[in-house]
């Protein structure tokens, strides 16, 4: 299940199950009555990420509004639009509201759910300072992925497989993620995360803050990109592809499917030699028994 999503909508349709409000400083969690512990977990997760976001963007007095959907129907009503089945959360812009599915709906572990909350909170906090429709989808999603899931080995294996099969999605097509099936959407998010990772590896940890700061002035992503990096998007994409090819090309070998298919031939060979050895021992045993029987018969013959 892939679970992270951002969407631009005009409004929020809250004709869903009755919700209770949990206020934690500037964080407001609207949750089903029986999900108080889940609401507290969400509030803690957001509070823990808040200092990092404030360091990048500065503080805000705008309330953080988060809604928890108990059912699939509630989620659709709150989002107000049809979303892919693989989505588990949505950040609604410009209303600046997060809607989360109850993790039971998506069979998410607590660790996975924490990453979902963090990812969407990054989107929301960014939108309070830099509108999400100014920055491209790959930058928004890559930034949120980098903060919430910085060491996602499965995403890197997906990248590696795409490299080997020459199936990398061009940067210009990463904005079409909502139209992709689960596996291709997962690759789109993995690519976005690796692009932001590449930015930070090459230009340093402060590059993201510098870019957001310049975008606030120019209101033009491509212009700020060239101002800060001194390179256009086309040349940057070429350099990024070289980076992922060098770093991730052989990582697909860690995929359990490949490991299994590598092991099976070895197991067949081992079994073949073991069976051959056992058959040889059995034949030798038969020969020994046959010789012994002949000797016994010779001894019993009358003289």
PDB file of C-alpha atoms in Angstrom:
ATOM      1  CA  UNK A   1       0.000   0.000   0.000  1.00  0.00           C
ATOM      2  CA  UNK A   2       1.284   3.383  -0.964  1.00  0.00           C
ATOM      3  CA  UNK A   3      -0.094   6.071   1.198  1.00  0.00           C
ATOM      4  CA  UNK A   4       1.151   9.619   0.714  1.00  0.00           C
ATOM      5  CA  UNK A   5      -0.700  12.166  -1.305  1.00  0.00           C
ATOM      6  CA  UNK A   6      -1.188  15.877  -1.832  1.00  0.00           C
ATOM      7  CA  UNK A   7      -4.136  17.470  -3.595  1.00  0.00           C
ATOM      8  CA  UNK A   8      -5.398  20.973  -4.365  1.00  0.00           C
ATOM      9  CA  UNK A   9      -9.064  21.539  -3.522  1.00  0.00           C
ATOM     10  CA  UNK A  10     -11.329  24.477  -2.904  1.00  0.00           C
ATOM     11  CA  UNK A  11     -13.144  23.136   0.140  1.00  0.00           C
ATOM     12  CA  UNK A  12     -13.609  20.388   2.689  1.00  0.00           C
ATOM     13  CA  UNK A  13     -16.763  18.300   2.919  1.00  0.00           C
ATOM     14  CA  UNK A  14     -17.166  17.291   6.564  1.00  0.00           C
ATOM     15  CA  UNK A  15     -20.454  15.404   6.282  1.00  0.00           C
ATOM     16  CA  UNK A  16     -19.008  12.395   8.033  1.00  0.00           C
ATOM     17  CA  UNK A  17     -19.210  10.588  11.362  1.00  0.00           C
ATOM     18  CA  UNK A  18     -19.447  12.714  14.500  1.00  0.00           C
ATOM     19  CA  UNK A  19     -16.011  14.015  15.473  1.00  0.00           C
ATOM     20  CA  UNK A  20     -14.509  15.115  18.783  1.00  0.00           C
ATOM     21  CA  UNK A  21     -11.923  17.905  19.027  1.00  0.00           C
ATOM     22  CA  UNK A  22      -8.547  17.560  20.755  1.00  0.00           C
ATOM     23  CA  UNK A  23      -6.658  20.842  21.217  1.00  0.00           C
ATOM     24  CA  UNK A  24      -2.925  20.660  21.852  1.00  0.00           C
ATOM     25  CA  UNK A  25      -1.511  24.194  21.745  1.00  0.00           C
ATOM     26  CA  UNK A  26      -1.862  25.213  18.094  1.00  0.00           C
ATOM     27  CA  UNK A  27      -2.676  21.682  16.927  1.00  0.00           C
ATOM     28  CA  UNK A  28      -6.354  20.729  16.526  1.00  0.00           C
ATOM     29  CA  UNK A  29      -7.215  17.058  15.955  1.00  0.00           C
ATOM     30  CA  UNK A  30     -10.792  16.218  14.890  1.00  0.00           C
ATOM     31  CA  UNK A  31     -11.283  12.517  15.572  1.00  0.00           C
ATOM     32  CA  UNK A  32     -13.982   9.839  16.062  1.00  0.00           C
ATOM     33  CA  UNK A  33     -14.931   9.599  19.741  1.00  0.00           C
ATOM     34  CA  UNK A  34     -13.421   6.146  20.291  1.00  0.00           C
ATOM     35  CA  UNK A  35     -10.034   7.163  18.793  1.00  0.00           C
ATOM     36  CA  UNK A  36      -8.713   9.442  21.548  1.00  0.00           C
ATOM     37  CA  UNK A  37      -5.401   7.556  21.890  1.00  0.00           C
ATOM     38  CA  UNK A  38      -4.892   7.822  18.145  1.00  0.00           C
ATOM     39  CA  UNK A  39      -5.562  11.579  18.308  1.00  0.00           C
ATOM     40  CA  UNK A  40      -3.006  11.959  21.095  1.00  0.00           C
ATOM     41  CA  UNK A  41      -0.484   9.986  19.051  1.00  0.00           C
ATOM     42  CA  UNK A  42      -1.057  12.315  16.074  1.00  0.00           C
ATOM     43  CA  UNK A  43      -0.632  15.400  18.272  1.00  0.00           C
ATOM     44  CA  UNK A  44       2.652  14.049  19.713  1.00  0.00           C
ATOM     45  CA  UNK A  45       3.950  13.219  16.246  1.00  0.00           C
ATOM     46  CA  UNK A  46       3.222  16.735  14.976  1.00  0.00           C
ATOM     47  CA  UNK A  47       4.745  18.389  18.059  1.00  0.00           C
ATOM     48  CA  UNK A  48       7.926  16.335  17.631  1.00  0.00           C
ATOM     49  CA  UNK A  49       8.301  17.502  14.003  1.00  0.00           C
ATOM     50  CA  UNK A  50       7.382  21.122  14.690  1.00  0.00           C
ATOM     51  CA  UNK A  51      10.909  22.367  15.672  1.00  0.00           C
ATOM     52  CA  UNK A  52      12.382  21.035  12.413  1.00  0.00           C
ATOM     53  CA  UNK A  53       9.718  22.795  10.333  1.00  0.00           C
ATOM     54  CA  UNK A  54      10.144  26.027  12.310  1.00  0.00           C
ATOM     55  CA  UNK A  55      13.881  25.905  11.629  1.00  0.00           C
ATOM     56  CA  UNK A  56      13.240  25.754   7.874  1.00  0.00           C
ATOM     57  CA  UNK A  57      10.268  28.113   7.567  1.00  0.00           C
ATOM     58  CA  UNK A  58       9.942  29.998  10.849  1.00  0.00           C
ATOM     59  CA  UNK A  59       7.075  29.927  13.345  1.00  0.00           C
ATOM     60  CA  UNK A  60       3.381  30.277  12.535  1.00  0.00           C
ATOM     61  CA  UNK A  61       0.238  31.237  14.446  1.00  0.00           C
ATOM     62  CA  UNK A  62      -2.022  29.476  11.944  1.00  0.00           C
ATOM     63  CA  UNK A  63      -3.841  26.528  13.563  1.00  0.00           C
ATOM     64  CA  UNK A  64      -2.849  23.043  12.388  1.00  0.00           C
ATOM     65  CA  UNK A  65      -6.153  21.316  11.515  1.00  0.00           C
ATOM     66  CA  UNK A  66      -6.137  17.507  11.191  1.00  0.00           C
ATOM     67  CA  UNK A  67      -9.160  15.260  10.603  1.00  0.00           C
ATOM     68  CA  UNK A  68      -9.286  11.485  11.153  1.00  0.00           C
ATOM     69  CA  UNK A  69     -11.657   9.476   8.937  1.00  0.00           C
ATOM     70  CA  UNK A  70     -13.072   6.355  10.574  1.00  0.00           C
ATOM     71  CA  UNK A  71     -14.369   4.793   7.352  1.00  0.00           C
ATOM     72  CA  UNK A  72     -13.573   4.851   3.650  1.00  0.00           C
ATOM     73  CA  UNK A  73     -16.845   6.680   3.096  1.00  0.00           C
ATOM     74  CA  UNK A  74     -15.883   9.348   5.648  1.00  0.00           C
ATOM     75  CA  UNK A  75     -12.528   9.800   3.937  1.00  0.00           C
ATOM     76  CA  UNK A  76     -14.169  10.349   0.547  1.00  0.00           C
ATOM     77  CA  UNK A  77     -16.618  12.858   2.036  1.00  0.00           C
ATOM     78  CA  UNK A  78     -13.915  14.781   3.888  1.00  0.00           C
ATOM     79  CA  UNK A  79     -11.625  14.870   0.852  1.00  0.00           C
ATOM     80  CA  UNK A  80     -14.512  15.850  -1.407  1.00  0.00           C
ATOM     81  CA  UNK A  81     -13.029  14.128  -4.440  1.00  0.00           C
ATOM     82  CA  UNK A  82     -12.260  10.629  -5.702  1.00  0.00           C
ATOM     83  CA  UNK A  83      -8.761   9.517  -4.712  1.00  0.00           C
ATOM     84  CA  UNK A  84      -6.730   6.422  -5.647  1.00  0.00           C
ATOM     85  CA  UNK A  85      -7.345   3.376  -3.437  1.00  0.00           C
ATOM     86  CA  UNK A  86      -3.691   3.408  -2.381  1.00  0.00           C
ATOM     87  CA  UNK A  87      -4.006   6.831  -0.726  1.00  0.00           C
ATOM     88  CA  UNK A  88      -4.097   6.896   3.073  1.00  0.00           C
ATOM     89  CA  UNK A  89      -4.007  10.645   3.651  1.00  0.00           C
ATOM     90  CA  UNK A  90      -4.483  13.950   1.895  1.00  0.00           C
ATOM     91  CA  UNK A  91      -3.378  17.538   2.454  1.00  0.00           C
ATOM     92  CA  UNK A  92      -6.052  19.893   1.175  1.00  0.00           C
ATOM     93  CA  UNK A  93      -4.772  23.147  -0.242  1.00  0.00           C
ATOM     94  CA  UNK A  94      -5.554  26.046  -0.011  1.00  0.00           C
ATOM     95  CA  UNK A  95      -7.797  25.156   2.972  1.00  0.00           C
ATOM     96  CA  UNK A  96      -4.651  23.854   4.718  1.00  0.00           C
ATOM     97  CA  UNK A  97      -6.282  20.825   6.275  1.00  0.00           C
ATOM     98  CA  UNK A  98      -4.982  17.261   6.643  1.00  0.00           C
ATOM     99  CA  UNK A  99      -7.343  14.278   6.372  1.00  0.00           C
ATOM    100  CA  UNK A 100      -6.001  10.934   7.603  1.00  0.00           C
ATOM    101  CA  UNK A 101      -7.523   7.500   7.243  1.00  0.00           C
ATOM    102  CA  UNK A 102      -7.775   5.470  10.420  1.00  0.00           C
ATOM    103  CA  UNK A 103      -4.662   3.233  10.140  1.00  0.00           C
ATOM    104  CA  UNK A 104      -6.906   0.175  10.549  1.00  0.00           C
ATOM    105  CA  UNK A 105      -8.389   0.975   7.127  1.00  0.00           C
ATOM    106  CA  UNK A 106      -4.988   0.819   5.470  1.00  0.00           C
ATOM    107  CA  UNK A 107      -3.554  -1.917   7.717  1.00  0.00           C
ATOM    108  CA  UNK A 108      -0.695   0.421   8.587  1.00  0.00           C
ATOM    109  CA  UNK A 109       1.616  -0.248  11.503  1.00  0.00           C
ATOM    110  CA  UNK A 110       2.092   2.498  14.084  1.00  0.00           C
ATOM    111  CA  UNK A 111       5.499   3.252  12.552  1.00  0.00           C
ATOM    112  CA  UNK A 112       3.985   3.571   9.067  1.00  0.00           C
ATOM    113  CA  UNK A 113       1.166   5.746  10.396  1.00  0.00           C
ATOM    114  CA  UNK A 114       3.684   8.068  12.074  1.00  0.00           C
ATOM    115  CA  UNK A 115       5.416   8.513   8.704  1.00  0.00           C
ATOM    116  CA  UNK A 116       2.066   9.303   7.063  1.00  0.00           C
ATOM    117  CA  UNK A 117       1.286  11.970   9.674  1.00  0.00           C
ATOM    118  CA  UNK A 118       4.782  13.478   9.383  1.00  0.00           C
ATOM    119  CA  UNK A 119       4.630  13.502   5.587  1.00  0.00           C
ATOM    120  CA  UNK A 120       1.303  15.318   5.468  1.00  0.00           C
ATOM    121  CA  UNK A 121       2.365  17.716   8.223  1.00  0.00           C
ATOM    122  CA  UNK A 122       5.391  18.706   6.108  1.00  0.00           C
ATOM    123  CA  UNK A 123       3.022  19.497   3.219  1.00  0.00           C
ATOM    124  CA  UNK A 124       0.747  21.510   5.470  1.00  0.00           C
ATOM    125  CA  UNK A 125       3.521  23.488   7.137  1.00  0.00           C
ATOM    126  CA  UNK A 126       5.136  24.252   3.787  1.00  0.00           C
ATOM    127  CA  UNK A 127       1.789  25.537   2.484  1.00  0.00           C
ATOM    128  CA  UNK A 128       1.642  28.067   5.332  1.00  0.00           C
ATOM    129  CA  UNK A 129       4.801  29.718   3.975  1.00  0.00           C
ATOM    130  CA  UNK A 130       5.230  28.663   0.329  1.00  0.00           C
ATOM    131  CA  UNK A 131       2.051  27.767  -1.614  1.00  0.00           C
ATOM    132  CA  UNK A 132       2.101  24.186  -2.820  1.00  0.00           C
ATOM    133  CA  UNK A 133       1.008  25.201  -6.315  1.00  0.00           C
ATOM    134  CA  UNK A 134       4.205  27.239  -6.816  1.00  0.00           C
ATOM    135  CA  UNK A 135       6.567  24.306  -6.275  1.00  0.00           C
ATOM    136  CA  UNK A 136       6.435  21.195  -8.522  1.00  0.00           C
ATOM    137  CA  UNK A 137       4.981  17.927  -7.249  1.00  0.00           C
ATOM    138  CA  UNK A 138       8.365  16.179  -7.254  1.00  0.00           C
ATOM    139  CA  UNK A 139       9.796  18.877  -4.987  1.00  0.00           C
ATOM    140  CA  UNK A 140       6.818  18.843  -2.598  1.00  0.00           C
ATOM    141  CA  UNK A 141       6.704  15.063  -2.353  1.00  0.00           C
ATOM    142  CA  UNK A 142      10.465  14.625  -2.316  1.00  0.00           C
ATOM    143  CA  UNK A 143      10.830  17.133   0.512  1.00  0.00           C
ATOM    144  CA  UNK A 144       8.064  15.478   2.562  1.00  0.00           C
ATOM    145  CA  UNK A 145       9.495  12.013   1.883  1.00  0.00           C
ATOM    146  CA  UNK A 146      12.994  13.120   2.822  1.00  0.00           C
ATOM    147  CA  UNK A 147      11.789  14.478   6.177  1.00  0.00           C
ATOM    148  CA  UNK A 148       9.382  11.665   7.088  1.00  0.00           C
ATOM    149  CA  UNK A 149      11.062   8.606   5.535  1.00  0.00           C
ATOM    150  CA  UNK A 150      14.743   9.408   4.935  1.00  0.00           C
ATOM    151  CA  UNK A 151      16.007   5.803   4.808  1.00  0.00           C
ATOM    152  CA  UNK A 152      13.358   3.964   2.800  1.00  0.00           C
ATOM    153  CA  UNK A 153      15.186   0.915   1.440  1.00  0.00           C
ATOM    154  CA  UNK A 154      12.131  -0.335  -0.486  1.00  0.00           C
ATOM    155  CA  UNK A 155      11.927   2.939  -2.389  1.00  0.00           C
ATOM    156  CA  UNK A 156      15.593   2.679  -3.293  1.00  0.00           C
ATOM    157  CA  UNK A 157      15.137  -0.892  -4.510  1.00  0.00           C
ATOM    158  CA  UNK A 158      12.260   0.340  -6.706  1.00  0.00           C
ATOM    159  CA  UNK A 159      14.611   2.969  -8.138  1.00  0.00           C
ATOM    160  CA  UNK A 160      17.248   0.334  -8.803  1.00  0.00           C
ATOM    161  CA  UNK A 161      14.811  -1.935 -10.633  1.00  0.00           C
ATOM    162  CA  UNK A 162      13.563   0.995 -12.715  1.00  0.00           C
ATOM    163  CA  UNK A 163      17.163   1.824 -13.645  1.00  0.00           C
ATOM    164  CA  UNK A 164      17.943  -1.731 -14.715  1.00  0.00           C
ATOM    165  CA  UNK A 165      14.737  -1.916 -16.789  1.00  0.00           C
ATOM    166  CA  UNK A 166      15.140   1.621 -18.183  1.00  0.00           C
ATOM    167  CA  UNK A 167      11.789   2.645 -16.644  1.00  0.00           C
ATOM    168  CA  UNK A 168      12.633   5.823 -14.723  1.00  0.00           C
ATOM    169  CA  UNK A 169       9.794   8.355 -14.893  1.00  0.00           C
ATOM    170  CA  UNK A 170      10.928  11.720 -16.365  1.00  0.00           C
ATOM    171  CA  UNK A 171      10.773  14.595 -13.868  1.00  0.00           C
ATOM    172  CA  UNK A 172       8.190  16.339 -16.054  1.00  0.00           C
ATOM    173  CA  UNK A 173       5.841  13.334 -15.622  1.00  0.00           C
ATOM    174  CA  UNK A 174       6.107  13.011 -11.839  1.00  0.00           C
ATOM    175  CA  UNK A 175       3.206  15.454 -11.451  1.00  0.00           C
ATOM    176  CA  UNK A 176       0.887  12.781 -12.919  1.00  0.00           C
ATOM    177  CA  UNK A 177       1.195  10.572  -9.832  1.00  0.00           C
ATOM    178  CA  UNK A 178      -2.565  10.575  -9.089  1.00  0.00           C
ATOM    179  CA  UNK A 179      -3.176   8.829 -12.394  1.00  0.00           C
ATOM    180  CA  UNK A 180      -0.625   6.093 -11.755  1.00  0.00           C
ATOM    181  CA  UNK A 181      -1.291   2.623 -10.439  1.00  0.00           C
ATOM    182  CA  UNK A 182       0.124   1.649  -7.058  1.00  0.00           C
ATOM    183  CA  UNK A 183       3.530   0.401  -8.207  1.00  0.00           C
ATOM    184  CA  UNK A 184       4.226   3.288 -10.583  1.00  0.00           C
ATOM    185  CA  UNK A 185       3.032   5.786  -7.954  1.00  0.00           C
ATOM    186  CA  UNK A 186       5.466   4.240  -5.471  1.00  0.00           C
ATOM    187  CA  UNK A 187       8.270   4.708  -8.010  1.00  0.00           C
ATOM    188  CA  UNK A 188       7.235   8.349  -8.543  1.00  0.00           C
ATOM    189  CA  UNK A 189       7.524   9.024  -4.811  1.00  0.00           C
ATOM    190  CA  UNK A 190      10.846   7.166  -4.614  1.00  0.00           C
ATOM    191  CA  UNK A 191      12.225   9.250  -7.488  1.00  0.00           C
ATOM    192  CA  UNK A 192      11.011  12.483  -5.886  1.00  0.00           C
ATOM    193  CA  UNK A 193      12.722  11.561  -2.616  1.00  0.00           C
ATOM    194  CA  UNK A 194      15.970  10.718  -4.418  1.00  0.00           C
ATOM    195  CA  UNK A 195      15.931  14.056  -6.279  1.00  0.00           C
ATOM    196  CA  UNK A 196      15.737  15.985  -3.004  1.00  0.00           C
ATOM    197  CA  UNK A 197      18.363  13.661  -1.518  1.00  0.00           C
ATOM    198  CA  UNK A 198      20.621  14.483  -4.484  1.00  0.00           C
ATOM    199  CA  UNK A 199      20.067  18.211  -3.912  1.00  0.00           C
ATOM    200  CA  UNK A 200      21.157  17.890  -0.288  1.00  0.00           C
ATOM    201  CA  UNK A 201      24.118  15.587  -1.023  1.00  0.00           C
ATOM    202  CA  UNK A 202      25.512  17.979  -3.653  1.00  0.00           C
ATOM    203  CA  UNK A 203      24.594  21.384  -2.212  1.00  0.00           C
ATOM    204  CA  UNK A 204      24.387  20.726   1.534  1.00  0.00           C
ATOM    205  CA  UNK A 205      21.695  20.590   4.232  1.00  0.00           C
ATOM    206  CA  UNK A 206      20.794  24.287   3.949  1.00  0.00           C
ATOM    207  CA  UNK A 207      19.885  24.130   0.260  1.00  0.00           C
ATOM    208  CA  UNK A 208      16.189  23.445   0.931  1.00  0.00           C
ATOM    209  CA  UNK A 209      15.841  26.418   3.294  1.00  0.00           C
ATOM    210  CA  UNK A 210      17.679  28.648   0.800  1.00  0.00           C
ATOM    211  CA  UNK A 211      15.390  27.581  -2.023  1.00  0.00           C
ATOM    212  CA  UNK A 212      12.207  28.146  -0.017  1.00  0.00           C
ATOM    213  CA  UNK A 213      13.486  31.550   1.075  1.00  0.00           C
ATOM    214  CA  UNK A 214      14.156  32.592  -2.531  1.00  0.00           C
ATOM    215  CA  UNK A 215      10.829  31.179  -3.756  1.00  0.00           C
ATOM    216  CA  UNK A 216       9.031  33.362  -1.210  1.00  0.00           C
ATOM    217  CA  UNK A 217      10.581  36.369  -2.972  1.00  0.00           C
ATOM    218  CA  UNK A 218      10.332  35.335  -6.629  1.00  0.00           C
ATOM    219  CA  UNK A 219       7.115  33.253  -6.476  1.00  0.00           C
ATOM    220  CA  UNK A 220       8.721  31.360  -9.362  1.00  0.00           C
ATOM    221  CA  UNK A 221      10.250  27.929  -8.721  1.00  0.00           C
ATOM    222  CA  UNK A 222      12.347  27.637 -11.889  1.00  0.00           C
ATOM    223  CA  UNK A 223      13.752  31.134 -11.445  1.00  0.00           C
ATOM    224  CA  UNK A 224      14.696  30.430  -7.814  1.00  0.00           C
ATOM    225  CA  UNK A 225      16.109  27.050  -8.820  1.00  0.00           C
ATOM    226  CA  UNK A 226      18.495  28.706 -11.263  1.00  0.00           C
ATOM    227  CA  UNK A 227      19.253  31.571  -8.845  1.00  0.00           C
ATOM    228  CA  UNK A 228      20.333  29.217  -6.067  1.00  0.00           C
ATOM    229  CA  UNK A 229      21.817  26.286  -7.989  1.00  0.00           C
ATOM    230  CA  UNK A 230      23.121  28.065 -11.078  1.00  0.00           C
ATOM    231  CA  UNK A 231      21.745  25.309 -13.297  1.00  0.00           C
ATOM    232  CA  UNK A 232      18.521  24.674 -15.242  1.00  0.00           C
ATOM    233  CA  UNK A 233      16.101  21.816 -14.552  1.00  0.00           C
ATOM    234  CA  UNK A 234      17.075  19.894 -17.695  1.00  0.00           C
ATOM    235  CA  UNK A 235      20.788  19.827 -16.826  1.00  0.00           C
ATOM    236  CA  UNK A 236      19.920  19.072 -13.210  1.00  0.00           C
ATOM    237  CA  UNK A 237      17.820  16.057 -14.243  1.00  0.00           C
ATOM    238  CA  UNK A 238      20.727  14.725 -16.291  1.00  0.00           C
ATOM    239  CA  UNK A 239      23.058  15.019 -13.281  1.00  0.00           C
ATOM    240  CA  UNK A 240      20.478  13.385 -10.992  1.00  0.00           C
ATOM    241  CA  UNK A 241      20.143  10.375 -13.322  1.00  0.00           C
ATOM    242  CA  UNK A 242      23.916   9.899 -13.240  1.00  0.00           C
ATOM    243  CA  UNK A 243      23.782  10.067  -9.429  1.00  0.00           C
ATOM    244  CA  UNK A 244      21.068   7.408  -9.029  1.00  0.00           C
ATOM    245  CA  UNK A 245      22.738   5.170 -11.616  1.00  0.00           C
ATOM    246  CA  UNK A 246      26.007   5.334  -9.696  1.00  0.00           C
ATOM    247  CA  UNK A 247      24.413   4.948  -6.266  1.00  0.00           C
ATOM    248  CA  UNK A 248      21.489   2.556  -6.736  1.00  0.00           C
ATOM    249  CA  UNK A 249      22.019   0.487  -9.902  1.00  0.00           C
ATOM    250  CA  UNK A 250      22.776  -2.801  -8.121  1.00  0.00           C
ATOM    251  CA  UNK A 251      20.560  -2.283  -5.101  1.00  0.00           C
ATOM    252  CA  UNK A 252      17.802  -4.373  -6.708  1.00  0.00           C
ATOM    253  CA  UNK A 253      19.846  -7.440  -5.708  1.00  0.00           C
ATOM    254  CA  UNK A 254      18.665  -6.841  -2.125  1.00  0.00           C
ATOM    255  CA  UNK A 255      15.075  -7.443  -3.236  1.00  0.00           C
ATOM    256  CA  UNK A 256      13.857 -10.657  -1.602  1.00  0.00           C
ATOM    257  CA  UNK A 257      12.431 -11.855  -4.954  1.00  0.00           C
ATOM    258  CA  UNK A 258      15.859 -11.633  -6.589  1.00  0.00           C
ATOM    259  CA  UNK A 259      17.502 -13.224  -3.564  1.00  0.00           C
ATOM    260  CA  UNK A 260      15.078 -16.156  -3.774  1.00  0.00           C
ATOM    261  CA  UNK A 261      15.712 -16.637  -7.486  1.00  0.00           C
ATOM    262  CA  UNK A 262      19.459 -16.507  -6.897  1.00  0.00           C
ATOM    263  CA  UNK A 263      19.241 -19.046  -4.073  1.00  0.00           C
ATOM    264  CA  UNK A 264      16.939 -21.552  -5.812  1.00  0.00           C
ATOM    265  CA  UNK A 265      19.511 -22.660  -8.461  1.00  0.00           C
ATOM    266  CA  UNK A 266      22.146 -23.029  -5.739  1.00  0.00           C
ATOM    267  CA  UNK A 267      19.743 -25.128  -3.665  1.00  0.00           C
ATOM    268  CA  UNK A 268      18.999 -27.341  -6.684  1.00  0.00           C
ATOM    269  CA  UNK A 269      22.731 -27.905  -7.233  1.00  0.00           C
ATOM    270  CA  UNK A 270      23.321 -28.652  -3.544  1.00  0.00           C
ATOM    271  CA  UNK A 271      20.356 -31.074  -3.425  1.00  0.00           C
ATOM    272  CA  UNK A 272      21.617 -32.759  -6.609  1.00  0.00           C
ATOM    273  CA  UNK A 273      25.072 -33.379  -5.113  1.00  0.00           C
ATOM    274  CA  UNK A 274      23.642 -34.495  -1.770  1.00  0.00           C
ATOM    275  CA  UNK A 275      21.307 -36.970  -3.471  1.00  0.00           C
ATOM    276  CA  UNK A 276      24.132 -38.152  -5.735  1.00  0.00           C
ATOM    277  CA  UNK A 277      26.382 -38.688  -2.723  1.00  0.00           C
ATOM    278  CA  UNK A 278      23.639 -40.548  -0.842  1.00  0.00           C
ATOM    279  CA  UNK A 279      22.884 -42.742  -3.881  1.00  0.00           C
ATOM    280  CA  UNK A 280      26.581 -43.549  -4.168  1.00  0.00           C
ATOM    281  CA  UNK A 281      26.690 -44.538  -0.498  1.00  0.00           C
ATOM    282  CA  UNK A 282      23.598 -46.737  -0.928  1.00  0.00           C
ATOM    283  CA  UNK A 283      25.111 -48.486  -3.973  1.00  0.00           C
ATOM    284  CA  UNK A 284      28.358 -49.063  -2.071  1.00  0.00           C
ATOM    285  CA  UNK A 285      26.350 -50.449   0.834  1.00  0.00           C
ATOM    286  CA  UNK A 286      24.464 -52.807  -1.492  1.00  0.00           C
ATOM    287  CA  UNK A 287      27.757 -53.986  -3.052  1.00  0.00           C
ATOM    288  CA  UNK A 288      29.212 -54.603   0.397  1.00  0.00           C
ATOM    289  CA  UNK A 289      26.120 -56.555   1.485  1.00  0.00           C
ATOM    290  CA  UNK A 290      26.150 -58.564  -1.758  1.00  0.00           C
ATOM    291  CA  UNK A 291      29.820 -59.507  -1.270  1.00  0.00           C
ATOM    292  CA  UNK A 292      29.104 -60.474   2.326  1.00  0.00           C
ATOM    293  CA  UNK A 293      26.147 -62.643   1.277  1.00  0.00           C
ATOM    294  CA  UNK A 294      28.248 -64.430  -1.370  1.00  0.00           C
ATOM    295  CA  UNK A 295      30.988 -65.091   1.155  1.00  0.00           C
ATOM    296  CA  UNK A 296      28.420 -66.452   3.605  1.00  0.00           C
ATOM    297  CA  UNK A 297      26.975 -68.766   0.948  1.00  0.00           C
ATOM    298  CA  UNK A 298      30.440 -70.063   0.012  1.00  0.00           C
ATOM    299  CA  UNK A 299      31.125 -70.844   3.655  1.00  0.00           C
ATOM    300  CA  UNK A 300      27.910 -72.864   3.984  1.00  0.00           C
ATOM    301  CA  UNK A 301      28.573 -75.116   0.920  1.00  0.00           C
ATOM    302  CA  UNK A 302      29.308 -78.782   1.882  1.00  0.00           C
ATOM    303  CA  UNK A 303      32.886 -79.875   1.377  1.00  0.00           C
TER     304      UNK A 303
END
